mmCIF file of C-alpha atoms and ligand atoms in Angstrom:
data_model
loop_
_atom_site.group_PDB
_atom_site.id
_atom_site.type_symbol
_atom_site.label_atom_id
_atom_site.label_comp_id
_atom_site.label_asym_id
_atom_site.label_seq_id
_atom_site.Cartn_x
_atom_site.Cartn_y
_atom_site.Cartn_z
ATOM 1 C CA MET A 201 -112.801 -174.288 200.682
ATOM 2 C CA GLN A 202 -111.676 -175.943 203.897
ATOM 3 C CA THR A 203 -111.428 -174.260 207.193
ATOM 4 C CA ILE A 204 -109.053 -175.184 209.727
ATOM 5 C CA ARG A 205 -108.970 -173.831 213.257
ATOM 6 C CA HIS A 206 -105.669 -173.768 215.119
ATOM 7 C CA PRO A 207 -106.018 -173.505 218.951
ATOM 8 C CA LEU A 208 -103.174 -171.618 220.657
ATOM 9 C CA VAL A 209 -101.454 -172.715 223.807
ATOM 10 C CA GLN A 210 -103.542 -170.961 226.410
ATOM 11 C CA SER A 211 -101.080 -168.626 228.400
ATOM 12 C CA TYR A 212 -103.717 -167.209 230.472
ATOM 13 C CA LEU A 213 -106.717 -169.043 232.228
ATOM 14 C CA GLY A 214 -110.093 -168.110 230.243
ATOM 15 C CA THR A 215 -108.426 -166.909 227.062
ATOM 16 C CA GLN A 216 -108.433 -169.742 224.540
ATOM 17 C CA ARG A 217 -107.611 -168.249 221.240
ATOM 18 C CA GLU A 218 -106.953 -169.914 217.722
ATOM 19 C CA LEU A 219 -105.796 -168.984 214.395
ATOM 20 C CA VAL A 220 -108.048 -169.721 211.452
ATOM 21 C CA SER A 221 -106.791 -170.438 208.055
ATOM 22 C CA PHE A 222 -108.848 -170.890 204.787
ATOM 23 C CA HIS A 223 -107.588 -173.335 202.254
ATOM 24 C CA TYR A 224 -108.901 -172.790 198.585
ATOM 25 C CA SER A 225 -108.097 -175.572 196.266
ATOM 26 C CA ASN A 226 -109.785 -177.367 193.256
ATOM 27 C CA GLY A 227 -107.758 -180.662 193.828
ATOM 28 C CA ARG A 228 -105.505 -179.853 190.874
ATOM 29 C CA LEU A 229 -101.649 -180.303 191.138
ATOM 30 C CA GLY A 230 -99.907 -176.722 191.444
ATOM 31 C CA GLN A 231 -98.139 -174.449 193.798
ATOM 32 C CA LYS A 232 -98.874 -173.813 197.300
ATOM 33 C CA ILE A 233 -99.502 -169.857 198.024
ATOM 34 C CA TYR A 234 -99.928 -168.511 201.482
ATOM 35 C CA MET A 235 -101.141 -165.273 202.558
ATOM 36 C CA GLN A 236 -101.391 -163.937 206.048
ATOM 37 C CA ALA A 237 -102.788 -160.508 207.469
ATOM 38 C CA SER A 238 -101.695 -158.130 210.080
ATOM 39 C CA LEU A 239 -99.051 -160.043 212.043
ATOM 40 C CA HIS A 240 -98.519 -156.611 213.523
ATOM 41 C CA ALA A 241 -101.957 -156.364 214.739
ATOM 42 C CA ASP A 242 -102.274 -152.516 214.751
ATOM 43 C CA GLU A 243 -101.753 -152.657 210.689
ATOM 44 C CA LEU A 244 -105.265 -153.071 209.371
ATOM 45 C CA PRO A 245 -105.201 -152.379 205.615
ATOM 46 C CA PRO A 246 -103.911 -156.258 205.398
ATOM 47 C CA MET A 247 -107.202 -157.529 207.131
ATOM 48 C CA LEU A 248 -109.348 -155.765 204.439
ATOM 49 C CA VAL A 249 -107.363 -156.847 201.640
ATOM 50 C CA ALA A 250 -107.781 -160.419 203.019
ATOM 51 C CA HIS A 251 -111.248 -159.878 203.324
ATOM 52 C CA HIS A 252 -111.644 -159.081 199.462
ATOM 53 C CA LEU A 253 -109.046 -161.464 198.735
ATOM 54 C CA ARG A 254 -111.702 -164.261 199.922
ATOM 55 C CA THR A 255 -114.344 -163.289 197.876
ATOM 56 C CA ARG A 256 -112.388 -163.332 194.695
ATOM 57 C CA LEU A 257 -110.685 -166.778 195.794
ATOM 58 C CA ALA A 258 -114.255 -168.337 196.590
ATOM 59 C CA ALA A 259 -115.296 -167.135 193.144
ATOM 60 C CA LEU A 260 -112.280 -168.562 191.316
ATOM 61 C CA GLU A 261 -112.533 -171.971 193.257
ATOM 62 C CA ALA A 262 -116.289 -172.114 192.404
ATOM 63 C CA ALA A 263 -115.201 -171.566 188.783
ATOM 64 C CA ASN A 264 -112.389 -174.295 188.948
ATOM 65 C CA LYS A 265 -109.651 -171.781 188.387
ATOM 66 C CA ILE A 266 -107.329 -172.556 191.409
ATOM 67 C CA ILE A 267 -104.253 -174.480 190.488
ATOM 68 C CA GLY A 268 -102.588 -175.944 193.646
ATOM 69 C CA GLU A 269 -103.535 -174.542 196.787
ATOM 70 C CA ILE A 270 -104.070 -170.974 198.344
ATOM 71 C CA VAL A 271 -104.274 -170.547 202.015
ATOM 72 C CA VAL A 272 -105.441 -167.140 203.682
ATOM 73 C CA VAL A 273 -104.936 -166.542 207.329
ATOM 74 C CA PRO A 274 -106.878 -163.178 207.507
ATOM 75 C CA VAL A 275 -106.339 -162.447 211.287
ATOM 76 C CA ALA A 276 -102.522 -163.627 211.866
ATOM 77 C CA ASN A 277 -102.145 -162.046 215.278
ATOM 78 C CA PRO A 278 -105.251 -162.248 217.723
ATOM 79 C CA ILE A 279 -102.814 -161.826 220.719
ATOM 80 C CA GLY A 280 -101.947 -158.360 219.436
ATOM 81 C CA LEU A 281 -105.439 -157.667 218.603
ATOM 82 C CA ALA A 282 -106.295 -158.127 222.209
ATOM 83 C CA GLN A 283 -103.950 -155.626 223.616
ATOM 84 C CA THR A 284 -105.601 -152.319 224.060
ATOM 85 C CA LEU A 285 -103.863 -150.098 226.677
ATOM 86 C CA MET A 286 -105.526 -146.876 227.559
ATOM 87 C CA HIS A 287 -107.728 -146.893 224.614
ATOM 88 C CA ASN A 288 -104.729 -147.436 222.241
ATOM 89 C CA GLN A 289 -104.067 -150.614 220.359
ATOM 90 C CA ILE A 290 -100.515 -151.970 220.927
ATOM 91 C CA GLY A 291 -100.093 -154.680 218.002
ATOM 92 C CA ARG A 292 -96.534 -154.497 217.188
ATOM 93 C CA PHE A 293 -94.975 -155.845 220.530
ATOM 94 C CA ASP A 294 -96.092 -158.385 222.551
ATOM 95 C CA LEU A 295 -97.049 -156.862 226.146
ATOM 96 C CA ALA A 296 -95.886 -159.905 228.099
ATOM 97 C CA SER A 297 -92.399 -160.362 226.767
ATOM 98 C CA ALA A 298 -91.776 -157.064 224.900
ATOM 99 C CA GLU A 299 -90.824 -159.011 221.792
ATOM 100 C CA ASN A 300 -92.019 -157.733 218.347
ATOM 101 C CA PHE A 301 -94.480 -159.895 216.790
ATOM 102 C CA ASN A 302 -92.517 -160.058 213.419
ATOM 103 C CA ARG A 303 -89.219 -161.475 214.806
ATOM 104 C CA HIS A 304 -87.819 -164.693 216.606
ATOM 105 C CA TYR A 305 -88.975 -167.084 213.922
ATOM 106 C CA PRO A 306 -86.908 -170.341 213.683
ATOM 107 C CA ALA A 307 -83.548 -170.414 211.864
ATOM 108 C CA PHE A 308 -83.835 -173.664 209.980
ATOM 109 C CA TYR A 309 -80.154 -173.705 208.948
ATOM 110 C CA PRO A 310 -77.836 -175.250 210.041
ATOM 111 C CA ASP A 311 -79.979 -177.947 211.739
ATOM 112 C CA VAL A 312 -81.741 -178.711 208.275
ATOM 113 C CA ALA A 313 -78.415 -178.823 206.403
ATOM 114 C CA ALA A 314 -76.757 -181.722 208.815
ATOM 115 C CA ALA A 315 -80.055 -183.789 208.101
ATOM 116 C CA LEU A 316 -80.120 -183.299 204.594
ATOM 117 C CA SER A 317 -76.574 -184.256 203.521
ATOM 118 C CA THR A 318 -77.771 -187.778 203.060
ATOM 119 C CA THR A 319 -80.979 -187.002 201.199
ATOM 120 C CA LEU A 320 -80.365 -184.393 198.568
ATOM 121 C CA THR A 321 -80.267 -185.766 194.946
ATOM 122 C CA ASP A 322 -79.205 -184.363 191.582
ATOM 123 C CA SER A 323 -82.657 -182.974 190.860
ATOM 124 C CA ALA A 324 -83.620 -179.303 191.967
ATOM 125 C CA ASP A 325 -87.126 -180.363 192.142
ATOM 126 C CA THR A 326 -86.663 -183.512 194.148
ATOM 127 C CA ASN A 327 -84.450 -181.228 196.566
ATOM 128 C CA LYS A 328 -87.093 -178.725 196.967
ATOM 129 C CA GLN A 329 -89.786 -181.304 198.220
ATOM 130 C CA VAL A 330 -86.871 -183.024 200.594
ATOM 131 C CA ILE A 331 -85.992 -179.744 202.103
ATOM 132 C CA ARG A 332 -89.674 -178.791 202.678
ATOM 133 C CA ARG A 333 -90.011 -181.966 204.510
ATOM 134 C CA ALA A 334 -86.820 -181.489 206.572
ATOM 135 C CA MET A 335 -88.088 -177.988 207.620
ATOM 136 C CA LEU A 336 -91.607 -179.307 208.597
ATOM 137 C CA ALA A 337 -89.890 -182.097 210.537
ATOM 138 C CA HIS A 338 -87.769 -179.403 212.152
ATOM 139 C CA LEU A 339 -90.654 -177.436 213.128
ATOM 140 C CA ASP A 340 -92.529 -180.426 214.326
ATOM 141 C CA GLN A 341 -89.815 -180.904 217.126
ATOM 142 C CA ILE A 342 -90.517 -177.682 218.684
ATOM 143 C CA THR A 343 -93.016 -177.776 221.602
ATOM 144 C CA PRO A 344 -94.293 -174.291 222.074
ATOM 145 C CA THR A 345 -94.633 -173.603 225.760
ATOM 146 C CA ASN A 346 -96.657 -170.303 225.626
ATOM 147 C CA GLU A 347 -99.369 -168.696 223.425
ATOM 148 C CA LEU A 348 -96.784 -166.428 221.186
ATOM 149 C CA ALA A 349 -94.599 -169.477 220.685
ATOM 150 C CA SER A 350 -97.518 -171.518 219.453
ATOM 151 C CA MET A 351 -98.758 -168.603 217.365
ATOM 152 C CA ARG A 352 -95.647 -168.275 215.576
ATOM 153 C CA LYS A 353 -95.062 -172.018 215.196
ATOM 154 C CA THR A 354 -98.595 -172.287 213.767
ATOM 155 C CA LEU A 355 -97.958 -169.519 211.276
ATOM 156 C CA MET A 356 -94.634 -170.874 210.237
ATOM 157 C CA ARG A 357 -96.008 -174.460 209.830
ATOM 158 C CA LEU A 358 -98.693 -173.044 207.221
ATOM 159 C CA ALA A 359 -95.984 -171.028 205.286
ATOM 160 C CA VAL A 360 -92.749 -172.708 205.317
ATOM 161 C CA ASP A 361 -93.627 -175.341 202.355
ATOM 162 C CA ALA A 362 -95.297 -172.682 200.403
ATOM 163 C CA ASP A 363 -93.784 -171.528 196.774
ATOM 164 C CA VAL A 364 -95.123 -168.003 197.604
ATOM 165 C CA SER A 365 -95.731 -166.648 200.858
ATOM 166 C CA LEU A 366 -96.926 -163.084 201.400
ATOM 167 C CA ASP A 367 -96.718 -161.650 204.767
ATOM 168 C CA LEU A 368 -99.100 -158.545 204.449
ATOM 169 C CA HIS A 369 -98.337 -155.616 206.963
ATOM 170 C CA CYS A 370 -98.434 -151.474 206.440
ATOM 171 C CA ASP A 371 -96.072 -148.832 207.676
ATOM 172 C CA SER A 372 -96.996 -145.782 209.666
ATOM 173 C CA ASP A 373 -97.572 -143.240 206.889
ATOM 174 C CA ALA A 374 -96.188 -144.652 203.338
ATOM 175 C CA VAL A 375 -96.370 -145.535 199.949
ATOM 176 C CA LEU A 376 -96.639 -149.386 199.059
ATOM 177 C CA HIS A 377 -93.346 -151.098 199.185
ATOM 178 C CA LEU A 378 -91.822 -154.567 199.617
ATOM 179 C CA TYR A 379 -89.072 -156.488 201.621
ATOM 180 C CA THR A 380 -87.706 -159.707 200.326
ATOM 181 C CA GLY A 381 -84.396 -161.587 200.039
ATOM 182 C CA THR A 382 -81.834 -160.521 197.625
ATOM 183 C CA PRO A 383 -81.735 -163.792 195.774
ATOM 184 C CA LEU A 384 -85.670 -163.499 195.437
ATOM 185 C CA TRP A 385 -85.365 -160.472 193.246
ATOM 186 C CA ALA A 386 -86.108 -162.086 190.003
ATOM 187 C CA GLN A 387 -89.169 -163.778 191.225
ATOM 188 C CA CYS A 388 -90.288 -160.850 193.223
ATOM 189 C CA GLU A 389 -90.073 -158.373 190.315
ATOM 190 C CA PRO A 390 -93.601 -159.287 188.695
ATOM 191 C CA LEU A 391 -95.154 -159.045 192.085
ATOM 192 C CA ALA A 392 -93.455 -155.243 192.553
ATOM 193 C CA ARG A 393 -94.873 -154.398 189.098
ATOM 194 C CA TYR A 394 -98.431 -155.546 189.735
ATOM 195 C CA MET A 395 -98.528 -154.174 193.057
ATOM 196 C CA GLY A 396 -97.092 -150.896 192.132
ATOM 197 C CA ALA A 397 -94.322 -151.007 194.702
ATOM 198 C CA HIS A 398 -92.483 -147.671 195.088
ATOM 199 C CA ALA A 399 -89.598 -149.495 196.533
ATOM 200 C CA THR A 400 -88.252 -152.954 197.236
ATOM 201 C CA LEU A 401 -85.799 -153.414 199.805
ATOM 202 C CA LEU A 402 -83.291 -156.258 199.595
ATOM 203 C CA ALA A 403 -81.280 -158.293 202.102
ATOM 204 C CA THR A 404 -79.983 -161.862 202.858
ATOM 205 C CA GLU A 405 -79.618 -161.160 206.537
ATOM 206 C CA SER A 406 -81.895 -158.466 207.892
ATOM 207 C CA GLY A 407 -81.285 -159.450 211.742
ATOM 208 C CA GLY A 408 -83.837 -160.683 214.446
ATOM 209 C CA ASN A 409 -85.418 -163.316 212.460
ATOM 210 C CA PRO A 410 -88.722 -161.783 210.937
ATOM 211 C CA PHE A 411 -91.234 -164.132 209.366
ATOM 212 C CA ASP A 412 -90.302 -163.611 205.592
ATOM 213 C CA GLU A 413 -86.631 -164.514 206.099
ATOM 214 C CA ALA A 414 -87.490 -167.676 208.307
ATOM 215 C CA CYS A 415 -89.594 -168.698 205.218
ATOM 216 C CA SER A 416 -86.917 -168.003 202.602
ATOM 217 C CA GLN A 417 -83.451 -167.600 203.902
ATOM 218 C CA THR A 418 -82.892 -171.411 204.484
ATOM 219 C CA TRP A 419 -82.962 -171.721 200.795
ATOM 220 C CA TRP A 420 -80.076 -169.596 199.777
ATOM 221 C CA GLN A 421 -78.090 -170.587 203.114
ATOM 222 C CA LEU A 422 -78.458 -174.255 201.799
ATOM 223 C CA ALA A 423 -77.428 -173.468 198.039
ATOM 224 C CA GLU A 424 -74.271 -171.943 199.405
ATOM 225 C CA HIS A 425 -73.503 -174.862 201.898
ATOM 226 C CA PHE A 426 -74.305 -177.478 199.097
ATOM 227 C CA ARG A 427 -72.754 -175.426 196.250
ATOM 228 C CA ASP A 428 -71.282 -177.727 193.503
ATOM 229 C CA LYS A 429 -72.760 -180.811 195.450
ATOM 230 C CA PHE A 430 -76.457 -180.460 194.837
ATOM 231 C CA PRO A 431 -78.913 -178.312 192.940
ATOM 232 C CA ILE A 432 -80.936 -176.204 195.541
ATOM 233 C CA PRO A 433 -83.538 -173.800 194.049
ATOM 234 C CA MET A 434 -85.047 -170.681 195.603
ATOM 235 C CA GLY A 435 -88.001 -172.560 196.926
ATOM 236 C CA CYS A 436 -90.256 -169.953 198.604
ATOM 237 C CA LEU A 437 -90.830 -166.524 197.581
ATOM 238 C CA CYS A 438 -91.553 -164.746 200.782
ATOM 239 C CA VAL A 439 -92.143 -161.342 200.634
ATOM 240 C CA THR A 440 -93.207 -158.598 203.282
ATOM 241 C CA VAL A 441 -95.764 -156.559 201.581
ATOM 242 C CA GLU A 442 -96.228 -152.991 203.217
ATOM 243 C CA LEU A 443 -99.841 -151.793 202.051
ATOM 244 C CA ARG A 444 -99.182 -148.060 202.676
ATOM 245 C CA GLY A 445 -99.961 -146.317 205.945
ATOM 246 C CA GLN A 446 -101.922 -147.494 209.083
ATOM 247 C CA THR A 447 -104.954 -145.227 208.163
ATOM 248 C CA ASP A 448 -105.283 -146.394 204.637
ATOM 249 C CA VAL A 449 -107.999 -148.643 205.234
ATOM 250 C CA ASN A 450 -110.578 -148.274 202.618
ATOM 251 C CA HIS A 451 -112.369 -150.453 199.978
ATOM 252 C CA ALA A 452 -110.893 -148.790 196.951
ATOM 253 C CA ALA A 453 -107.263 -149.410 197.889
ATOM 254 C CA ALA A 454 -107.880 -152.753 199.293
ATOM 255 C CA MET A 455 -109.812 -153.994 196.296
ATOM 256 C CA LYS A 456 -107.196 -152.797 193.995
ATOM 257 C CA ASP A 457 -104.552 -154.642 196.130
ATOM 258 C CA ALA A 458 -106.499 -158.049 195.986
ATOM 259 C CA ASN A 459 -107.029 -157.528 192.268
ATOM 260 C CA ASN A 460 -103.170 -157.035 191.940
ATOM 261 C CA ILE A 461 -102.336 -160.011 194.067
ATOM 262 C CA ILE A 462 -104.744 -162.176 191.928
ATOM 263 C CA ALA A 463 -103.155 -161.011 188.777
ATOM 264 C CA PHE A 464 -99.879 -161.907 190.277
ATOM 265 C CA LEU A 465 -101.045 -165.589 191.003
ATOM 266 C CA GLN A 466 -102.456 -165.652 187.328
ATOM 267 C CA HIS A 467 -98.884 -164.590 186.340
ATOM 268 C CA ARG A 468 -97.214 -167.376 188.437
ATOM 269 C CA GLY A 469 -99.757 -169.920 187.048
ATOM 270 C CA ALA A 470 -101.573 -170.573 190.435
ATOM 271 C CA ILE A 471 -104.783 -169.333 188.944
ATOM 272 C CA GLU A 472 -105.671 -170.290 185.621
ATOM 273 C CA GLY A 473 -106.599 -167.508 183.217
ATOM 274 C CA ALA A 474 -104.342 -164.987 181.448
ATOM 275 C CA ALA A 475 -102.844 -162.219 183.606
ATOM 276 C CA PRO A 476 -103.256 -158.557 182.880
ATOM 277 C CA PRO A 477 -100.425 -156.916 181.116
ATOM 278 C CA MET A 478 -97.773 -156.247 183.697
ATOM 279 C CA PRO A 479 -97.147 -152.443 184.395
ATOM 280 C CA ALA A 480 -93.756 -150.901 184.448
ATOM 281 C CA LEU A 481 -91.649 -151.064 187.683
ATOM 282 C CA LEU A 482 -91.928 -147.916 189.303
ATOM 283 C CA HIS A 483 -88.519 -148.241 190.943
ATOM 284 C CA GLY A 484 -85.950 -150.801 190.795
ATOM 285 C CA ALA A 485 -85.044 -152.764 193.942
ATOM 286 C CA THR A 486 -82.594 -151.147 196.475
ATOM 287 C CA PRO A 487 -80.340 -152.874 199.303
ATOM 288 C CA LEU A 488 -81.949 -152.712 202.699
ATOM 289 C CA ALA A 489 -78.407 -151.694 203.987
ATOM 290 C CA GLY A 490 -78.837 -148.753 201.695
ATOM 291 C CA SER A 491 -82.074 -147.578 203.294
ATOM 292 C CA GLU A 492 -81.593 -144.209 205.254
ATOM 293 C CA ALA A 493 -83.607 -143.942 208.669
ATOM 294 C CA MET A 494 -83.667 -140.198 209.189
ATOM 295 C CA GLU A 495 -83.196 -139.652 212.981
ATOM 296 C CA SER A 496 -84.218 -136.326 214.763
ATOM 297 C CA PRO A 497 -81.385 -134.914 216.757
ATOM 298 C CA VAL A 498 -83.758 -132.947 219.033
ATOM 299 C CA SER A 499 -87.302 -133.206 220.600
ATOM 300 C CA GLY A 500 -90.145 -130.970 219.161
ATOM 301 C CA VAL A 501 -92.899 -130.665 216.565
ATOM 302 C CA VAL A 502 -92.509 -132.668 213.291
ATOM 303 C CA VAL A 503 -93.422 -130.753 210.267
ATOM 304 C CA PHE A 504 -92.696 -132.994 207.097
ATOM 305 C CA LEU A 505 -91.494 -131.035 203.978
ATOM 306 C CA LYS A 506 -91.586 -134.160 201.790
ATOM 307 C CA ALA A 507 -94.380 -136.814 201.125
ATOM 308 C CA PRO A 508 -94.341 -140.679 200.686
ATOM 309 C CA GLY A 509 -93.475 -141.538 197.382
ATOM 310 C CA GLU A 510 -91.741 -138.438 196.749
ATOM 311 C CA MET A 511 -88.002 -138.553 195.067
ATOM 312 C CA VAL A 512 -85.359 -136.687 197.443
ATOM 313 C CA ASN A 513 -81.729 -135.823 196.559
ATOM 314 C CA ALA A 514 -78.994 -135.848 199.222
ATOM 315 C CA GLY A 515 -79.193 -132.567 200.977
ATOM 316 C CA ASP A 516 -82.718 -132.039 200.489
ATOM 317 C CA ALA A 517 -84.897 -130.584 203.568
ATOM 318 C CA VAL A 518 -87.158 -133.412 204.359
ATOM 319 C CA ALA A 519 -88.531 -132.318 207.721
ATOM 320 C CA GLU A 520 -88.336 -129.648 210.377
ATOM 321 C CA VAL A 521 -88.594 -130.255 214.132
ATOM 322 C CA ILE A 522 -89.691 -127.022 216.087
ATOM 323 C CA ASP A 523 -89.040 -126.019 219.686
ATOM 324 C CA PRO A 524 -91.957 -123.639 220.186
ATOM 325 C CA VAL A 525 -90.363 -122.421 223.406
ATOM 326 C CA THR A 526 -87.070 -121.473 221.924
ATOM 327 C CA SER A 527 -88.421 -120.920 218.508
ATOM 328 C CA LEU A 528 -85.285 -123.263 217.465
ATOM 329 C CA VAL A 529 -86.157 -124.857 213.826
ATOM 330 C CA THR A 530 -84.063 -127.821 213.057
ATOM 331 C CA THR A 531 -83.919 -128.864 209.462
ATOM 332 C CA LEU A 532 -83.362 -132.326 208.547
ATOM 333 C CA LYS A 533 -81.607 -133.022 205.382
ATOM 334 C CA ALA A 534 -81.452 -136.179 203.322
ATOM 335 C CA GLY A 535 -78.128 -137.807 203.440
ATOM 336 C CA THR A 536 -79.094 -140.114 200.333
ATOM 337 C CA ALA A 537 -80.945 -139.653 197.127
ATOM 338 C CA GLY A 538 -83.861 -142.062 196.702
ATOM 339 C CA VAL A 539 -87.529 -142.479 197.134
ATOM 340 C CA LEU A 540 -88.980 -141.368 200.485
ATOM 341 C CA TYR A 541 -91.084 -144.438 201.022
ATOM 342 C CA ALA A 542 -92.320 -144.184 204.722
ATOM 343 C CA ARG A 543 -92.542 -141.628 207.509
ATOM 344 C CA GLU A 544 -93.847 -141.331 211.132
ATOM 345 C CA ASN A 545 -97.347 -140.762 211.871
ATOM 346 C CA ARG A 546 -96.670 -139.306 215.174
ATOM 347 C CA TYR A 547 -95.748 -135.406 215.104
ATOM 348 C CA PHE A 548 -94.004 -135.029 218.398
ATOM 349 C CA ALA A 549 -90.184 -136.246 218.172
ATOM 350 C CA THR A 550 -88.171 -137.119 220.944
ATOM 351 C CA ALA A 551 -84.600 -136.943 220.461
ATOM 352 C CA GLY A 552 -83.165 -139.802 218.453
ATOM 353 C CA MET A 553 -86.561 -140.661 217.025
ATOM 354 C CA ARG A 554 -86.715 -142.254 213.364
ATOM 355 C CA LEU A 555 -88.786 -139.737 211.438
ATOM 356 C CA CYS A 556 -88.671 -141.222 207.685
ATOM 357 C CA LYS A 557 -86.856 -143.911 205.587
ATOM 358 C CA ILE A 558 -85.517 -143.202 202.178
ATOM 359 C CA ALA A 559 -84.584 -146.144 199.654
ATOM 360 C CA GLY A 560 -81.194 -145.234 198.630
ATOM 361 C CA LYS A 561 -79.304 -147.294 195.829
ATOM 362 C CA THR A 562 -75.894 -147.829 197.844
ATOM 363 C CA ALA A 563 -75.390 -150.052 200.826
ATOM 364 C CA PHE A 564 -73.853 -148.317 203.906
ATOM 365 C CA ARG A 565 -75.473 -149.843 206.997
ATOM 366 C CA THR A 566 -74.268 -152.868 208.597
ATOM 367 C CA GLY A 567 -75.738 -155.012 211.784
ATOM 368 C CA LYS A 568 -79.570 -155.402 212.405
ATOM 369 C CA LEU A 569 -81.174 -153.627 209.359
ATOM 370 C CA LEU A 570 -84.708 -153.389 210.520
ATOM 371 C CA GLY A 571 -86.165 -150.999 213.103
ATOM 372 C CA ALA A 572 -87.322 -151.993 216.633
HETATM 373 ZN ZN1 ZN B 258 -95.742 -154.698 210.319
#
């Protein structure tokens, strides 16, 4: 195992921070697997999963079982970790810029497409390597001018040439679910089955350039761009893995998640050994554009009538918002049928606040598909 320290640009005097990546390899030719934990720094289940993963990976490396390279960044966002405001941790948004830590990653296409028109071949495997080199070269031209930009570039530089990139997050109060690119579903389905995902949300363009799309979107954009000219594979399976809710930090769940990730990597051939039998898929993938975010039209105290993981039908009462002064009870009813996969963990609603999300099967939304 090799440890690499990546110093970040120092935005503030006296605050030199770094990212640390751990590289597991037995020197055997194979895939590159990348995993990072807690890019949203107040989402802690991923860090505990990374802790247990590292124990498993160290043992597998000692047993000469790693085929290729497996990279783990167990603390992906030291900037967000340091943001405590009046005893509350602010880990989703950068306090200096107000930017979401999981947005604004590079859009490689079309710059990379222009550079590739003379270097692609008739071999999909060769093209995979050519495209990875072009993306890395594109990244190397970016000179980050502040700490956040250097963190984004460092993470992207570690991930963009991986065959599999898992961005480990969690939601507010949720069952385990995934986000990935629509063209990646066939590659992602084994992960959904091993992880026990209750929903997988698919999109080709979520809006805002999140980390997962920056890793993977270029591949289907290039495949379309060079259609009928050069074969372009889906070279990076990048998945945002939502490891339940923010308070689900416990050894039992984290060890189970780490074991399931190892099983998936055995299935992928990145770790030697027979993968355990693949469990049944809990729910098929659904379009991110079909996910209903239920908003409260009024302010009040929230009482949920449905729990994460429950199936709801259109018209089902999902939550009540109560005004204890007027005694007005506003009942929120689902507009779509599907799995209720995540809900708020704050119980005071402001008018317009999103309270929960339902994975509907039919796309109906357009524009930016992710929340703030
Ligand atoms: Zn997150």
